[in-house]
Short mmCIF file of C-alpha atoms in Angstrom, two decimals:
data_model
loop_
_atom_site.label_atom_id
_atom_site.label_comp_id
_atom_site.label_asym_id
_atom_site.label_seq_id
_atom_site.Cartn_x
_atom_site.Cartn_y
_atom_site.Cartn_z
CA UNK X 235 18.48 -68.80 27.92
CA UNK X 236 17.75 -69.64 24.50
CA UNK X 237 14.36 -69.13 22.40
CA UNK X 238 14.06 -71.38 18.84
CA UNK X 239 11.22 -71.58 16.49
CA UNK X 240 9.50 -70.96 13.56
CA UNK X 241 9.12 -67.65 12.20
CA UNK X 242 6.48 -65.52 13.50
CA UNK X 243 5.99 -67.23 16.48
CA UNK X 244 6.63 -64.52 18.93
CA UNK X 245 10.26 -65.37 20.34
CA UNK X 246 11.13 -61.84 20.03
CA UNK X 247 8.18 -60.56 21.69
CA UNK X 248 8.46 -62.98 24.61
CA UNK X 249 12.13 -61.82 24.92
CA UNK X 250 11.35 -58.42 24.92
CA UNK X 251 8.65 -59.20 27.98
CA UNK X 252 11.29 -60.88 29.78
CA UNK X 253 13.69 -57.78 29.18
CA UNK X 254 10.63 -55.58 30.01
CA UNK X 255 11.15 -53.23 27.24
CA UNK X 256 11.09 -53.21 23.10
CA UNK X 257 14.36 -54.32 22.59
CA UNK X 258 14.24 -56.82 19.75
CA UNK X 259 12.01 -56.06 16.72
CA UNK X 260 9.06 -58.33 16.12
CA UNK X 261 6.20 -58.24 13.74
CA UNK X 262 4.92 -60.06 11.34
CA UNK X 263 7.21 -62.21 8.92
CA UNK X 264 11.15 -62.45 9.11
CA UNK X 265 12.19 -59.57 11.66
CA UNK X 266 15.48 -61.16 12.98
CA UNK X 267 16.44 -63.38 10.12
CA UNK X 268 19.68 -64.26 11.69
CA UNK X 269 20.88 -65.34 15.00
CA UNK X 270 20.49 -62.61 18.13
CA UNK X 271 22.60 -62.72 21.54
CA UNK X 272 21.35 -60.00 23.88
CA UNK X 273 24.31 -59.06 26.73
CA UNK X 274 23.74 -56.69 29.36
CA UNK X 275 26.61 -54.18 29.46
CA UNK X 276 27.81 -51.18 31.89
CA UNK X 277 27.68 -48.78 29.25
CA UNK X 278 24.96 -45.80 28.82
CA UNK X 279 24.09 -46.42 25.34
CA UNK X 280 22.91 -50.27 23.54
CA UNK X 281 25.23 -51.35 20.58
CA UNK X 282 26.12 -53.85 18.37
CA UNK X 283 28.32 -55.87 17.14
CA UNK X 284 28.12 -57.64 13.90
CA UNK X 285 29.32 -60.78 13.28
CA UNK X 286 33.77 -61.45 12.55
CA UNK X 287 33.52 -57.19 13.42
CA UNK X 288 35.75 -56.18 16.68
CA UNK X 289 33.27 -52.56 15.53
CA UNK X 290 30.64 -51.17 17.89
CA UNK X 291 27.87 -49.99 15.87
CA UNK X 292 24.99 -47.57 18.38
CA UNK X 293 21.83 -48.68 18.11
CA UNK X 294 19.54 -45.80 18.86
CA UNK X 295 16.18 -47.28 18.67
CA UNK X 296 14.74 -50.74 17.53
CA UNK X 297 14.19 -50.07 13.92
CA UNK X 298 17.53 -48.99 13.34
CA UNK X 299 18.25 -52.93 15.10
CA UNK X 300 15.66 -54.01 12.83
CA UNK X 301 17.44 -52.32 9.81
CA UNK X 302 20.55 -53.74 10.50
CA UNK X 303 19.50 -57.29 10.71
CA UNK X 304 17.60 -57.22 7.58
CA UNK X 305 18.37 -60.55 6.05
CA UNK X 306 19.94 -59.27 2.29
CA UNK X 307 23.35 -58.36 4.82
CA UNK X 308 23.54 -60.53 6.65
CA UNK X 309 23.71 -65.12 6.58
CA UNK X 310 20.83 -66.57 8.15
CA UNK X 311 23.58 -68.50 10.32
CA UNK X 312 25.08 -65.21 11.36
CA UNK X 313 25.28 -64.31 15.13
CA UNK X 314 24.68 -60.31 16.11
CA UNK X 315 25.64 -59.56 19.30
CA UNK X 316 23.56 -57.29 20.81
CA UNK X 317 24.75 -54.81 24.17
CA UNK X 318 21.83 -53.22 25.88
CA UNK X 319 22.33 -51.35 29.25
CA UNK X 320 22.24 -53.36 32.33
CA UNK X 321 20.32 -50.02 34.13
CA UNK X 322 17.96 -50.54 31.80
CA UNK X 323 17.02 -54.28 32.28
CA UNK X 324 16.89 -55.93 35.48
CA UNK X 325 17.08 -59.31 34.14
CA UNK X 326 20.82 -58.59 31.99
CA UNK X 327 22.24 -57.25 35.79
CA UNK X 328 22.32 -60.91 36.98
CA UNK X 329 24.75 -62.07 34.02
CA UNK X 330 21.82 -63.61 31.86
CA UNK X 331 22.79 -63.78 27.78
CA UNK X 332 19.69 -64.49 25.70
CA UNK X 333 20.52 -66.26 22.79
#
């Protein structure tokens, strides 16, 4: 599944409805100013993975996400894997990636 359009539109707010939880950060102006790819995983804890990184960084709540993706780090073409729990989020048991 895969969301484009302009910014502040609310593609991370409708993602985070279909995940049923506040997974992605959203607001007003550039909140994900790169590309996001949310995977469901088996582990406990959600992580990340930046982009040309084999490194797992935790991601302990969404403003730390939102931190991390601020756009002075990172290229606006850049993809950020994202890894939240499968227990969590019916929707990333079934094999779904959101792009």
């Amino acid at each position: 599944v895969a969301f484009f359009g302009r910014t502040s539109n609310g593609k991370s707010s409708v993602i985070n409805a279909m995940l049923r939880g506040r997974i992605l950060p959203s607001g007003i102006g550039h909140t994900t100013s790169c590309f996001l790819c949310v995977h469901g995983t088996a582990e406990k804890s959600p992580y990340m993975m930046l982009p040309d990184s084999t490194e797992r960084s935790n991601v302990e709540n969404v403003q730390q996400l939102a931190n991390s993706l601020h756009g002075d780090k990172l290229d606006i073409s850049a993809v950020v894997n994202v890894f939240w729990p499968q227990d969590q989020c019916a929707l990333l048991k079934n094999d779904v990636v959101v792009k």
